[in-house]
Short mmCIF file of C-alpha atoms (C1' of nucleotides) in Angstrom, two decimals:
data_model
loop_
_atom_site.label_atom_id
_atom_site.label_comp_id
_atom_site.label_asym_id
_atom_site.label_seq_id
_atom_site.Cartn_x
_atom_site.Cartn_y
_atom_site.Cartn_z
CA UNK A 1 55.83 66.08 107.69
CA UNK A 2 55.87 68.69 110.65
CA UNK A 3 54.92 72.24 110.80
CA UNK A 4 57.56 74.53 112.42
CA UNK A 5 55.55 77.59 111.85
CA UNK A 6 56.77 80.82 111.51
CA UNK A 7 60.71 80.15 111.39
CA UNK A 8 62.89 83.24 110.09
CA UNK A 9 65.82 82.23 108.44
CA UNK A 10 68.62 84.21 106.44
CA UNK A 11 70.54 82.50 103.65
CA UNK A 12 73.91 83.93 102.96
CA UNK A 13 75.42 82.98 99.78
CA UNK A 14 76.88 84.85 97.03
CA UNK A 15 75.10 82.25 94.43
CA UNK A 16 71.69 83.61 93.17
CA UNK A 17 71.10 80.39 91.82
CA UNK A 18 72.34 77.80 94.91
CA UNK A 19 70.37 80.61 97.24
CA UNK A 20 67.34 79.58 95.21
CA UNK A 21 67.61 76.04 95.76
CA UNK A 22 68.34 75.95 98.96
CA UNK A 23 65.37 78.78 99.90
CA UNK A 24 62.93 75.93 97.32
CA UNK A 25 64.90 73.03 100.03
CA UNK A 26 63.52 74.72 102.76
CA UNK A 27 59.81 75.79 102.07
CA UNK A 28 59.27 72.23 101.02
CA UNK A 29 60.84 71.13 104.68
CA UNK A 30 59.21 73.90 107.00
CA UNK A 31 55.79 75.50 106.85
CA UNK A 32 55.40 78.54 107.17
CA UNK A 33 58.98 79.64 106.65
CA UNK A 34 60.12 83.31 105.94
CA UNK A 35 63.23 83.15 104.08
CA UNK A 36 65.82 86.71 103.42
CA UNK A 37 68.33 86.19 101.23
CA UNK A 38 72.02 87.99 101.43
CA UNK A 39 74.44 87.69 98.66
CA UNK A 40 76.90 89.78 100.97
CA UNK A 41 78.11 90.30 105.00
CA UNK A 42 76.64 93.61 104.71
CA UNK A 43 73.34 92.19 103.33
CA UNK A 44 73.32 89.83 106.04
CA UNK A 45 74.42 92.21 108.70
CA UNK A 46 71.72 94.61 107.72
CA UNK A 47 69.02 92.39 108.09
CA UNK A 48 70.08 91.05 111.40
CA UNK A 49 70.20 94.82 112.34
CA UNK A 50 67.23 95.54 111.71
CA UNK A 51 65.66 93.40 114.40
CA UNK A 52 63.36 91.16 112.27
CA UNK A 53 64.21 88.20 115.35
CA UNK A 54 66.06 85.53 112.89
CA UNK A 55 65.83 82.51 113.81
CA UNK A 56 68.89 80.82 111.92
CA UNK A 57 71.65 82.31 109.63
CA UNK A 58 72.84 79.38 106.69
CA UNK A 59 76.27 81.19 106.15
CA UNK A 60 78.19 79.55 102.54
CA UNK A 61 82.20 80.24 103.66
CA UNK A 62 82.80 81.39 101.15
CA UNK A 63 80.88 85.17 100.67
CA UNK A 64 82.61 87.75 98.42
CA UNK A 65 84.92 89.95 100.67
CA UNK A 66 84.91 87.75 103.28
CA UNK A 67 87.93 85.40 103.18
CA UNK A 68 87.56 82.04 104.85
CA UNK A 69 86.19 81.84 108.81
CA UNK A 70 85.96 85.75 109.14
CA UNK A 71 82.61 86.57 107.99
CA UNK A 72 81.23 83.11 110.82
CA UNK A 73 83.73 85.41 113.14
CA UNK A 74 81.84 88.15 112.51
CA UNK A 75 78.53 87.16 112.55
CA UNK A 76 79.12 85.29 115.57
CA UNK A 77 80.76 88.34 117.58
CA UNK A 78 77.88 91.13 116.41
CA UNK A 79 74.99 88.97 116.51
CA UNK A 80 75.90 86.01 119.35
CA UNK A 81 72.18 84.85 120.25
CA UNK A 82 71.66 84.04 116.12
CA UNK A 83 72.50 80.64 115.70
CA UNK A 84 74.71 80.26 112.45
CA UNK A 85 74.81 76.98 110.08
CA UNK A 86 77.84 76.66 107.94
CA UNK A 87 77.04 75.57 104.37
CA UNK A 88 79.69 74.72 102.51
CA UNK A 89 80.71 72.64 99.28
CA UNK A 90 84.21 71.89 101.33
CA UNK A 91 83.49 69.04 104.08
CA UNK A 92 86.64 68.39 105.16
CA UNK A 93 87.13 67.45 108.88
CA UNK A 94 89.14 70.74 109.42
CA UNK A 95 87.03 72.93 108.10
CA UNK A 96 84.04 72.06 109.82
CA UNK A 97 85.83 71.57 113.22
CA UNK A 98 87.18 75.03 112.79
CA UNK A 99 83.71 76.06 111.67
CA UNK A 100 82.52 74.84 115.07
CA UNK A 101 85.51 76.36 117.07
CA UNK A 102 83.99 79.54 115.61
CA UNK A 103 80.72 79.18 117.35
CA UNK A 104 78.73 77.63 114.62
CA UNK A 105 75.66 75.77 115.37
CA UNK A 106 76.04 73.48 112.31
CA UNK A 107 77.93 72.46 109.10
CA UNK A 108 75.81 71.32 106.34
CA UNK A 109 77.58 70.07 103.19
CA UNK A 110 75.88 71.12 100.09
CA UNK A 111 76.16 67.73 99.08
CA UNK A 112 73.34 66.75 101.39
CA UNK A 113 70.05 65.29 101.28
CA UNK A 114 67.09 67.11 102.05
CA UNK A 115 66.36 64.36 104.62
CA UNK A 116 69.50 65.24 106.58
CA UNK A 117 69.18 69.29 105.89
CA UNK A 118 65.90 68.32 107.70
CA UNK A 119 67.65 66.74 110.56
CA UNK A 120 70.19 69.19 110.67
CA UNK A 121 67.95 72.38 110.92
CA UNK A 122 65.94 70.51 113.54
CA UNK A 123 68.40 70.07 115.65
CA UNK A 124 70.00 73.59 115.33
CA UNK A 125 66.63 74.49 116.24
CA UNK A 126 66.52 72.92 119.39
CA UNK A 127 69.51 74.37 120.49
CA UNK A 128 71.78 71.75 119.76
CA UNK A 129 74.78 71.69 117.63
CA UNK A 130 75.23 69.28 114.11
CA UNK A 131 77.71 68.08 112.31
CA UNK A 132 77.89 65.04 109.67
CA UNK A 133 77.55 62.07 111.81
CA UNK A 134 81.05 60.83 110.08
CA UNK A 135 83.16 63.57 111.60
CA UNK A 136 85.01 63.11 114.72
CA UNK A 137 85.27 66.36 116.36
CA UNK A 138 87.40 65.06 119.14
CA UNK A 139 90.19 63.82 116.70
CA UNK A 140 92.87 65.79 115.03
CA UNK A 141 93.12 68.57 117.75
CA UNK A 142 95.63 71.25 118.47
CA UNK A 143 97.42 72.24 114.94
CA UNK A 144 99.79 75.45 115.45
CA UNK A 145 95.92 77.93 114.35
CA UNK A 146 94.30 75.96 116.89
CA UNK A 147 95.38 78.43 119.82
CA UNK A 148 94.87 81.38 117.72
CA UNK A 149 91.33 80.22 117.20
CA UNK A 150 91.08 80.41 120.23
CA UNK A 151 92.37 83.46 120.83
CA UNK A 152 90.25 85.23 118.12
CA UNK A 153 87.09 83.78 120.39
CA UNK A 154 87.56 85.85 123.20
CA UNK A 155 87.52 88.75 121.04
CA UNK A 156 84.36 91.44 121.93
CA UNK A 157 82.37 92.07 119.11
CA UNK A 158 83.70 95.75 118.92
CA UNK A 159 87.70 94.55 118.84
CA UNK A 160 86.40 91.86 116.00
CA UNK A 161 85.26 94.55 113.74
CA UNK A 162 88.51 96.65 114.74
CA UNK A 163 90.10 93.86 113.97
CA UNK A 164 88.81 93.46 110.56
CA UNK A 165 89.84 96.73 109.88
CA UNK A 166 93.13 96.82 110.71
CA UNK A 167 93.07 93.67 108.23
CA UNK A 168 92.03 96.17 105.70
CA UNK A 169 95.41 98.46 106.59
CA UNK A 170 93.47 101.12 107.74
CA UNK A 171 94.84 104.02 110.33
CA UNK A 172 93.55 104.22 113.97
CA UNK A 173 92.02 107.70 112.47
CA UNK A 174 90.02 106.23 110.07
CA UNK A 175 88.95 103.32 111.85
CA UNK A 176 87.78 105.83 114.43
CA UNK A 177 86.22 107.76 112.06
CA UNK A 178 84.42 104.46 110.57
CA UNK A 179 83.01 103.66 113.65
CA UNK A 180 81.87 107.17 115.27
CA UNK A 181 84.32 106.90 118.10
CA UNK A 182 87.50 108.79 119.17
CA UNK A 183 90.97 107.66 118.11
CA UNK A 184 92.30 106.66 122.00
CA UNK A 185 89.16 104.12 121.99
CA UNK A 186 90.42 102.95 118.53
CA UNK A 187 94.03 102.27 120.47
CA UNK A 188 92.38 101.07 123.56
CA UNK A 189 90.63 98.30 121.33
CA UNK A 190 94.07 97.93 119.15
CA UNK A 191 95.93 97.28 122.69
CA UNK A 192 93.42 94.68 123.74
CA UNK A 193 93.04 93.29 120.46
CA UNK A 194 97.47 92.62 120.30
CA UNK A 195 97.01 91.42 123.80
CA UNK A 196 94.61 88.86 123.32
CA UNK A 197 96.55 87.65 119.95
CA UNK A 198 100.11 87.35 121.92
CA UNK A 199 101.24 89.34 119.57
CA UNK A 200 103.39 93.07 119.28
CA UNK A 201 102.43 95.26 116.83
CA UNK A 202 99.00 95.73 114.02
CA UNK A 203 100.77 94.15 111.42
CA UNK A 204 101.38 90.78 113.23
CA UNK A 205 97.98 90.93 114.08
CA UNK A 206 96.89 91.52 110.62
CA UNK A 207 99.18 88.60 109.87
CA UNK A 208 97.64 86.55 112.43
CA UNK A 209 94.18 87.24 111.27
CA UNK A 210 94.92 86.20 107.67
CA UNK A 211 96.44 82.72 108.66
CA UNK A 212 93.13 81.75 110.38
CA UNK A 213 91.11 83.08 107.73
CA UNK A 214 92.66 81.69 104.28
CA UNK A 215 95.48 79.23 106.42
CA UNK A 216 93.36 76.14 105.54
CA UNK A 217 92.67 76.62 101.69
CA UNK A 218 96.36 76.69 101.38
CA UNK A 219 96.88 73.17 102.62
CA UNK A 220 94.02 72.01 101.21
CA UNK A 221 95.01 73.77 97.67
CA UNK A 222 98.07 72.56 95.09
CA UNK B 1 119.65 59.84 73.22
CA UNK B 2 120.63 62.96 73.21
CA UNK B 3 123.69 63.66 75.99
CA UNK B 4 123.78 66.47 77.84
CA UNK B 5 126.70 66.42 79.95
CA UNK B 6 127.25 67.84 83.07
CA UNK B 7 124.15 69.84 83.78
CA UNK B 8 123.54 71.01 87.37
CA UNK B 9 119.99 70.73 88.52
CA UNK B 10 118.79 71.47 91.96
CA UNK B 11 115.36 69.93 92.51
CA UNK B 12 113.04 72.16 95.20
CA UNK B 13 110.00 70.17 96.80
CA UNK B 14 109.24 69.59 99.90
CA UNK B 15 107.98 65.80 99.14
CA UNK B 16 111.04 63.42 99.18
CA UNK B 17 109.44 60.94 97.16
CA UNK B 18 108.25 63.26 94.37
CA UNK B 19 112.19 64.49 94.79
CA UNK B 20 113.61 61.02 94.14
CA UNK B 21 110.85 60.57 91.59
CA UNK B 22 112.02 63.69 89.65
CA UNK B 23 115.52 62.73 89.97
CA UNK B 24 114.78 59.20 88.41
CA UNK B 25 113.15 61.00 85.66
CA UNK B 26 116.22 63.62 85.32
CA UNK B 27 118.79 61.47 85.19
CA UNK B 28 117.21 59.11 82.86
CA UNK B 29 116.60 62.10 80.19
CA UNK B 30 120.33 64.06 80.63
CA UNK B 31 123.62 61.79 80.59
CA UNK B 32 125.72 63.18 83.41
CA UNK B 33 123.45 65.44 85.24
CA UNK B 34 124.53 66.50 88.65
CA UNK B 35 121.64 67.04 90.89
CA UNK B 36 120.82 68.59 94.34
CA UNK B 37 117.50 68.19 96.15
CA UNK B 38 116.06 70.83 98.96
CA UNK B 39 113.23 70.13 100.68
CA UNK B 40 112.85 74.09 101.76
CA UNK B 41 113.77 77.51 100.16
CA UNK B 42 116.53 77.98 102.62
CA UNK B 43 118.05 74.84 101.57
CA UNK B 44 117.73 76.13 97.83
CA UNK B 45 119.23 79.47 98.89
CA UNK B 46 122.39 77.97 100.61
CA UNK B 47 123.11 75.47 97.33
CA UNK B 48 122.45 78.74 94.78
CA UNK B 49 124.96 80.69 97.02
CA UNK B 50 127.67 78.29 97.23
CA UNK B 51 128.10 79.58 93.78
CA UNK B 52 128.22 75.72 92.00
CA UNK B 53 127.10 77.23 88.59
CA UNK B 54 123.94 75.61 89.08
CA UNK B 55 121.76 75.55 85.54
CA UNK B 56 118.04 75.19 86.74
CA UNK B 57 116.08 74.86 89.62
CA UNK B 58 112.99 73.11 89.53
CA UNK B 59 110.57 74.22 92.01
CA UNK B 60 107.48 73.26 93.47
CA UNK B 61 105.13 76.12 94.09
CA UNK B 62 104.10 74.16 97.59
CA UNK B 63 106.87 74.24 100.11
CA UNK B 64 106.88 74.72 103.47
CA UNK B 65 107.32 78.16 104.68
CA UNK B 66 106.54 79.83 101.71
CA UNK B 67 102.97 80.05 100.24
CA UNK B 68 101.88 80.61 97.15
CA UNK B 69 104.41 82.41 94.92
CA UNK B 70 106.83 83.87 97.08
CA UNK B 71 109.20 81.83 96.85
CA UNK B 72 109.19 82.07 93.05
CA UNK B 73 109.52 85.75 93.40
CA UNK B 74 112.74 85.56 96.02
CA UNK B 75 114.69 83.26 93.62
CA UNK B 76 114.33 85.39 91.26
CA UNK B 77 115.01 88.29 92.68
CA UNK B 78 117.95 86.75 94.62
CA UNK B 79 119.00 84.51 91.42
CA UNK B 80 118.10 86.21 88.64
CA UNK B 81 120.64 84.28 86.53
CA UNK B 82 119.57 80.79 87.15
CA UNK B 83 116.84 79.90 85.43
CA UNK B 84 113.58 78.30 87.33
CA UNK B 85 111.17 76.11 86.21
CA UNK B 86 107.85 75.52 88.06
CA UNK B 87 106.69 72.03 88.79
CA UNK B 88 103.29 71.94 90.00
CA UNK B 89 100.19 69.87 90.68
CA UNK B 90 98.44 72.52 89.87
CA UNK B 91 97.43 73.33 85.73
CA UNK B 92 95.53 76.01 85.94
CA UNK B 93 96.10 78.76 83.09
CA UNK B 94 95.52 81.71 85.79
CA UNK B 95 98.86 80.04 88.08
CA UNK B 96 100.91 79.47 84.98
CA UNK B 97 100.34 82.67 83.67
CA UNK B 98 101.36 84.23 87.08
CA UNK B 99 104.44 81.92 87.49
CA UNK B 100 106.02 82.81 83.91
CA UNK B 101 104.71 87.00 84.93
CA UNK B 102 107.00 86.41 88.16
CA UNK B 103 110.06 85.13 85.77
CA UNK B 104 109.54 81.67 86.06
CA UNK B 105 111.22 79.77 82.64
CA UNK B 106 109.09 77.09 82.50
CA UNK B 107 105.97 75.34 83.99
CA UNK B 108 105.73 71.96 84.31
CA UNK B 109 102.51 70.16 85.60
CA UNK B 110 103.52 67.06 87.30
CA UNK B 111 101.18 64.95 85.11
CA UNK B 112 103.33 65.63 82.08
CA UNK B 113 104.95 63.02 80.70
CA UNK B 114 109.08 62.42 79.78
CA UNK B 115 109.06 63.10 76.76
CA UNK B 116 107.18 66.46 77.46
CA UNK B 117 109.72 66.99 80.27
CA UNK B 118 112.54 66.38 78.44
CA UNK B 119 111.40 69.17 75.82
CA UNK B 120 110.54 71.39 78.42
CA UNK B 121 114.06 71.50 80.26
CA UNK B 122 115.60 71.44 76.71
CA UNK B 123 114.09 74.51 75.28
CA UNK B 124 114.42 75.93 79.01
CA UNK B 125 118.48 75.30 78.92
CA UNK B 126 118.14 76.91 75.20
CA UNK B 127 117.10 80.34 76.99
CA UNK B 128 113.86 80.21 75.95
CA UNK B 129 110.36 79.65 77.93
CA UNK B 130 108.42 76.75 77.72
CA UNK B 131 104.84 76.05 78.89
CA UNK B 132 102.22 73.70 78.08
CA UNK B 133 100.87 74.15 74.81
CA UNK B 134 97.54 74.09 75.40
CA UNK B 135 97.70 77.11 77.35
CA UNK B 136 97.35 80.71 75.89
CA UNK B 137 98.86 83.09 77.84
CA UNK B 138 97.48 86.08 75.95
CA UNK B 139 94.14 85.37 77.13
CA UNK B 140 92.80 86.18 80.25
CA UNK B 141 94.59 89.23 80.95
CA UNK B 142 94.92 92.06 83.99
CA UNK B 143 93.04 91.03 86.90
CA UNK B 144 92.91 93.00 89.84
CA UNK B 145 96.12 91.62 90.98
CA UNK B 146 97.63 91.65 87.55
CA UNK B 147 99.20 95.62 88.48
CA UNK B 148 100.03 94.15 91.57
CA UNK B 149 101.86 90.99 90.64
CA UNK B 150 103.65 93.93 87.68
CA UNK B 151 104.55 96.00 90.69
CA UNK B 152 106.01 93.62 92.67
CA UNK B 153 108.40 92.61 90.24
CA UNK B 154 109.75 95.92 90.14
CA UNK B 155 111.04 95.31 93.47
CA UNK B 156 114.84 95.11 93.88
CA UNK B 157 116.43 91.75 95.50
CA UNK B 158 117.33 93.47 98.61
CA UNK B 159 113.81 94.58 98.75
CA UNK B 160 112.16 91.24 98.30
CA UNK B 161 113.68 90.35 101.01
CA UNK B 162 112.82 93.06 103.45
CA UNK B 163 108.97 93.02 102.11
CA UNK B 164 109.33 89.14 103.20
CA UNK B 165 110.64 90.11 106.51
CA UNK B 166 108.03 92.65 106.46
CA UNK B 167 105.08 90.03 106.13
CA UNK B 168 106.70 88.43 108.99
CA UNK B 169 105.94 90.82 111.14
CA UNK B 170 109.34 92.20 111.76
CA UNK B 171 110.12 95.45 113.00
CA UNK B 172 112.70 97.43 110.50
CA UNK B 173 115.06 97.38 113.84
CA UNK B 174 114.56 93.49 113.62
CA UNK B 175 115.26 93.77 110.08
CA UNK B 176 118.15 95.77 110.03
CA UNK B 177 120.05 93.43 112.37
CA UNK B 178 119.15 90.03 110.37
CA UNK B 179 120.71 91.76 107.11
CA UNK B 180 123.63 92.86 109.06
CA UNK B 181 122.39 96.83 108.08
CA UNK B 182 121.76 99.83 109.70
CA UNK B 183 117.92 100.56 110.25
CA UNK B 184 118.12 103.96 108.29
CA UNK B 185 118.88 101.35 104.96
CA UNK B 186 115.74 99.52 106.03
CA UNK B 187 113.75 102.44 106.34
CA UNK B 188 114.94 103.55 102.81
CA UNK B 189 114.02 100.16 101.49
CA UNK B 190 110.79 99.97 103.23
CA UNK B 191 110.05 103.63 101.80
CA UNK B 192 110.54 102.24 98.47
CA UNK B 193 108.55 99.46 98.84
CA UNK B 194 105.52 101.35 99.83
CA UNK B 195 106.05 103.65 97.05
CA UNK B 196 106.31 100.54 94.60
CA UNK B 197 103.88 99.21 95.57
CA UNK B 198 101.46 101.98 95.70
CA UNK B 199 100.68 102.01 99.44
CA UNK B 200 100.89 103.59 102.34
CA UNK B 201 101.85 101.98 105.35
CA UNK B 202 103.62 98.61 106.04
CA UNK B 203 100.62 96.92 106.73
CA UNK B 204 99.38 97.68 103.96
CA UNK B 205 102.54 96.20 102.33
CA UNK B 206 102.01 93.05 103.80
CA UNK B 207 98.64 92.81 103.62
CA UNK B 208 99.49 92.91 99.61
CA UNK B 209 102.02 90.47 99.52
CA UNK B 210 99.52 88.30 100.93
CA UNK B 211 97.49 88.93 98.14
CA UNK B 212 99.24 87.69 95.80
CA UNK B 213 101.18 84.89 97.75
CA UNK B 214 97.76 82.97 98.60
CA UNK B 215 95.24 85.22 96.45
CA UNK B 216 94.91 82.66 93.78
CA UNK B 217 93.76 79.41 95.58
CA UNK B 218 91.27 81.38 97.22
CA UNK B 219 89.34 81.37 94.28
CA UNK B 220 90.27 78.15 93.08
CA UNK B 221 89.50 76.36 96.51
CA UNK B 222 85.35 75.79 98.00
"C1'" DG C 1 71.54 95.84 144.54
"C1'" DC C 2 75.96 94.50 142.89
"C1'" DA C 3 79.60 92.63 140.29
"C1'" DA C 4 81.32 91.83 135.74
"C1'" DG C 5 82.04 92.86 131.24
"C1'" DC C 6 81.99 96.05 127.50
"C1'" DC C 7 82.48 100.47 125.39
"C1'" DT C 8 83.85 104.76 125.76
"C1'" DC C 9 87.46 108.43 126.58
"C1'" DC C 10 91.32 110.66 128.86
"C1'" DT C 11 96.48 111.89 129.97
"C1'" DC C 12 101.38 111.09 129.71
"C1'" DC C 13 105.03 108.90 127.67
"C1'" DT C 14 108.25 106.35 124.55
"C1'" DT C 15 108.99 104.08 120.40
"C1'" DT C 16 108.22 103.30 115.71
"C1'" DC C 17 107.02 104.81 111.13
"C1'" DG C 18 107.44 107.18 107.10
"C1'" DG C 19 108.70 111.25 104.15
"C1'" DA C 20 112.11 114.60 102.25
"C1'" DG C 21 116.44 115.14 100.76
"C1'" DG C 22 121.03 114.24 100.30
"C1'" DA C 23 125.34 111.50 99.60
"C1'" DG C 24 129.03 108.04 98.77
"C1'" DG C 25 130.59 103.57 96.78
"C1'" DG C 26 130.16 99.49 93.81
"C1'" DC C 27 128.88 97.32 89.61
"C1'" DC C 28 127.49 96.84 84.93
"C1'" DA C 29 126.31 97.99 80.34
"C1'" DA C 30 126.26 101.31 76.61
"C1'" DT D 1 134.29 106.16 80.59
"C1'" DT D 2 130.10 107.52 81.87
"C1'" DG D 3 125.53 107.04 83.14
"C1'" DG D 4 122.35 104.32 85.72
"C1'" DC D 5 121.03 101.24 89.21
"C1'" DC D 6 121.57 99.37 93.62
"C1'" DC D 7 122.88 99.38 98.31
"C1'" DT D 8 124.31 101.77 101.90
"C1'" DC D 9 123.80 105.56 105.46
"C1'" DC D 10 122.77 110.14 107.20
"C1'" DT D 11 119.81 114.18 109.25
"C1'" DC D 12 115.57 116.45 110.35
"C1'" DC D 13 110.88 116.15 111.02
"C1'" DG D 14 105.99 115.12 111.88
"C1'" DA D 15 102.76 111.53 112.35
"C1'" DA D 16 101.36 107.16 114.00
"C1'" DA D 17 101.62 103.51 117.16
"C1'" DG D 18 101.52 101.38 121.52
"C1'" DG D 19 101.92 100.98 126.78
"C1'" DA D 20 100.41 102.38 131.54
"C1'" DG D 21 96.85 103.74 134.23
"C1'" DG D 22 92.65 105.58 135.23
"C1'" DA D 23 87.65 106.61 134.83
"C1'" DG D 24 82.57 107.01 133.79
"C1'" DG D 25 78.35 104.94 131.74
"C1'" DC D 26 76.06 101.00 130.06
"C1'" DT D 27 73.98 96.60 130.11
"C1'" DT D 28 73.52 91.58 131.85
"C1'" DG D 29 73.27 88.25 135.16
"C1'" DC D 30 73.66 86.70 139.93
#
DNA sequence: GCAAGCCTCCTCCTTTCGGAGGAGGGCCAA
DNA sequence: TTGGCCCTCCTCCGAAAGGAGGAGGCTTGC
């Protein structure tokens, strides 16, 4: 029906084949669309690097190397004026109020009708968020990871990729060396990093990080 | 039919009505049976240690407080004479395979039926291992965390326990004064762990455990 | 312009980690 | 009984971690 000319979107998903439909979903829906596909963070990362104005990441949760809610952590903290939309297989009320907590713009269930993805991508679009109409954001707040989500949100985009390394066991030295800067910044970011978290030491932080980002298959899982 | 007497059975499950469920079931198959329910590995821990002789646990792979296989892999290292046999929601041949790798005697999905049960825990009290038959644990061999799930069982019981106090976050000062030791022995443990385990820092340590206590619904779950 | 936030880097200091190497005692199986 | 394994503990040492406190340069927004 409309023409939203000249839309730049990115899809993320580590499924050639379910990155194919959904690129066929949305040249039928918008006119004009130019559609990059990313099987990987990196992938994504690099073409958000390079400047190409994106108009809308569709992020699936669940990317190879990226465990859970990190890689929407990550994408939100490097690249916070691209608006994100979750798509995901999993659309359980958790999830996608966690996905929200993380600064997403949207969660689209790949169960979905193109009518809806229509809606949905409109209304991201317009600078509003979406969610299935049947979820109740407001309900089931405050579980024990709700604070730490919080936490992790007030991260700056450098202490997020810090972060991600320390979840990777790496030294201050190499995550200097990683990132071009001198060990004390490494430590200065560290020290923020175990201050924001309320926590004392890497590892607890490490141990933090991976309860946020695989905590919710677990209860989900069995 | 067949009588059994005076079996001790400790059931481990976090879900009281699955407990009374199995304990229906139990009693009905094995004239005599004496058994004990815990709803959380500690409680399993303080009935194993009271030294009652007991002749099989049956644990679920879910409780609280433990994820994934962990608490598999403390029983056995703390128990290695009582048998355990995994009950499980769960079927898949990838979890099974891991359970029986981390010493488990048995695996019993929860949709099994008495009859199957009752061979199960018979060939189980006979010394030998039981699993469901339509599951081939030659196949589908070494995984990435196949060496890891190999090393780990290498560990000694006194390490389990410090690499789970480890994953906690603990400092080996905090360590040293819950197992009523000097930190030098934690050290030495710790040391030994890393080498075990093929890394090189305690993070790293814990950032392997993880691995393998949640690594497998991660690719189950989404 | 100016404040605020972020990133960068520095010094000084203490604590913690982890390796190397040794050593004694307890327990169990060959 | 004699290894072998485990647990315990020790010293000496260098490296890594983390806190305290400060500081300059950089954008972004008011």
């Amino acid at each position: 029906m409309a023409t939203n000319p000249g839309y730049r979107f990115v899809i993320a998903d580590d499924h050639p084949l379910f990155r194919g439909a959904l690129r066929q979903t949305l040249e039928g829906l918008f006119d004009g669309v130019v559609i990059a596909e990313a099987g990987s963070l990196e992938a994504v990362s690099k073409i958000l690097e390079e400047g190409d104005e994106i108009d809308l990441v569709l992020l699936d949760l669940n990317m190879p190397g990226v465990r859970g809610y990190s890689g929407l952590m990550y994408l939100r903290a490097q690249f916070p004026t691209v608006p994100v939309v979750v798509v995901s297989a999993n659309e359980d009320p958790g999830t996608i109020r966690r996905c929200m907590e993380f600064g997403a713009a949207g969660f689209v269930p790949k169960s979905l009708g193109t009518d809806t993805i229509r809606e949905a991508l409109s209304t991201v679009m317009a600078g509003d968020l979406w969610t299935p109409a049947d979820v109740d954001l407001a309900s089931m707040p405050a579980d024990e990871t709700a604070k730490l989500v919080q936490r992790l949100s007030t991260l700056t985009p450098q202490q997020v990729r810090v972060l991600m390394m320390l979840s990777e066991g790496l030294l201050n030295k190499q995550i200097a060396y990683e990132l071009g800067v001198s060990e004390a910044t490494v430590k200065a970011h560290v020290s923020a990093i175990l201050q924001k978290l309320g926590v004392e030491s890497r590892t607890q932080a490490v141990i933090a990080a991976s309860k946020i980002e695989v905590g919710h298959w677990q209860s989900v899982g069995v």
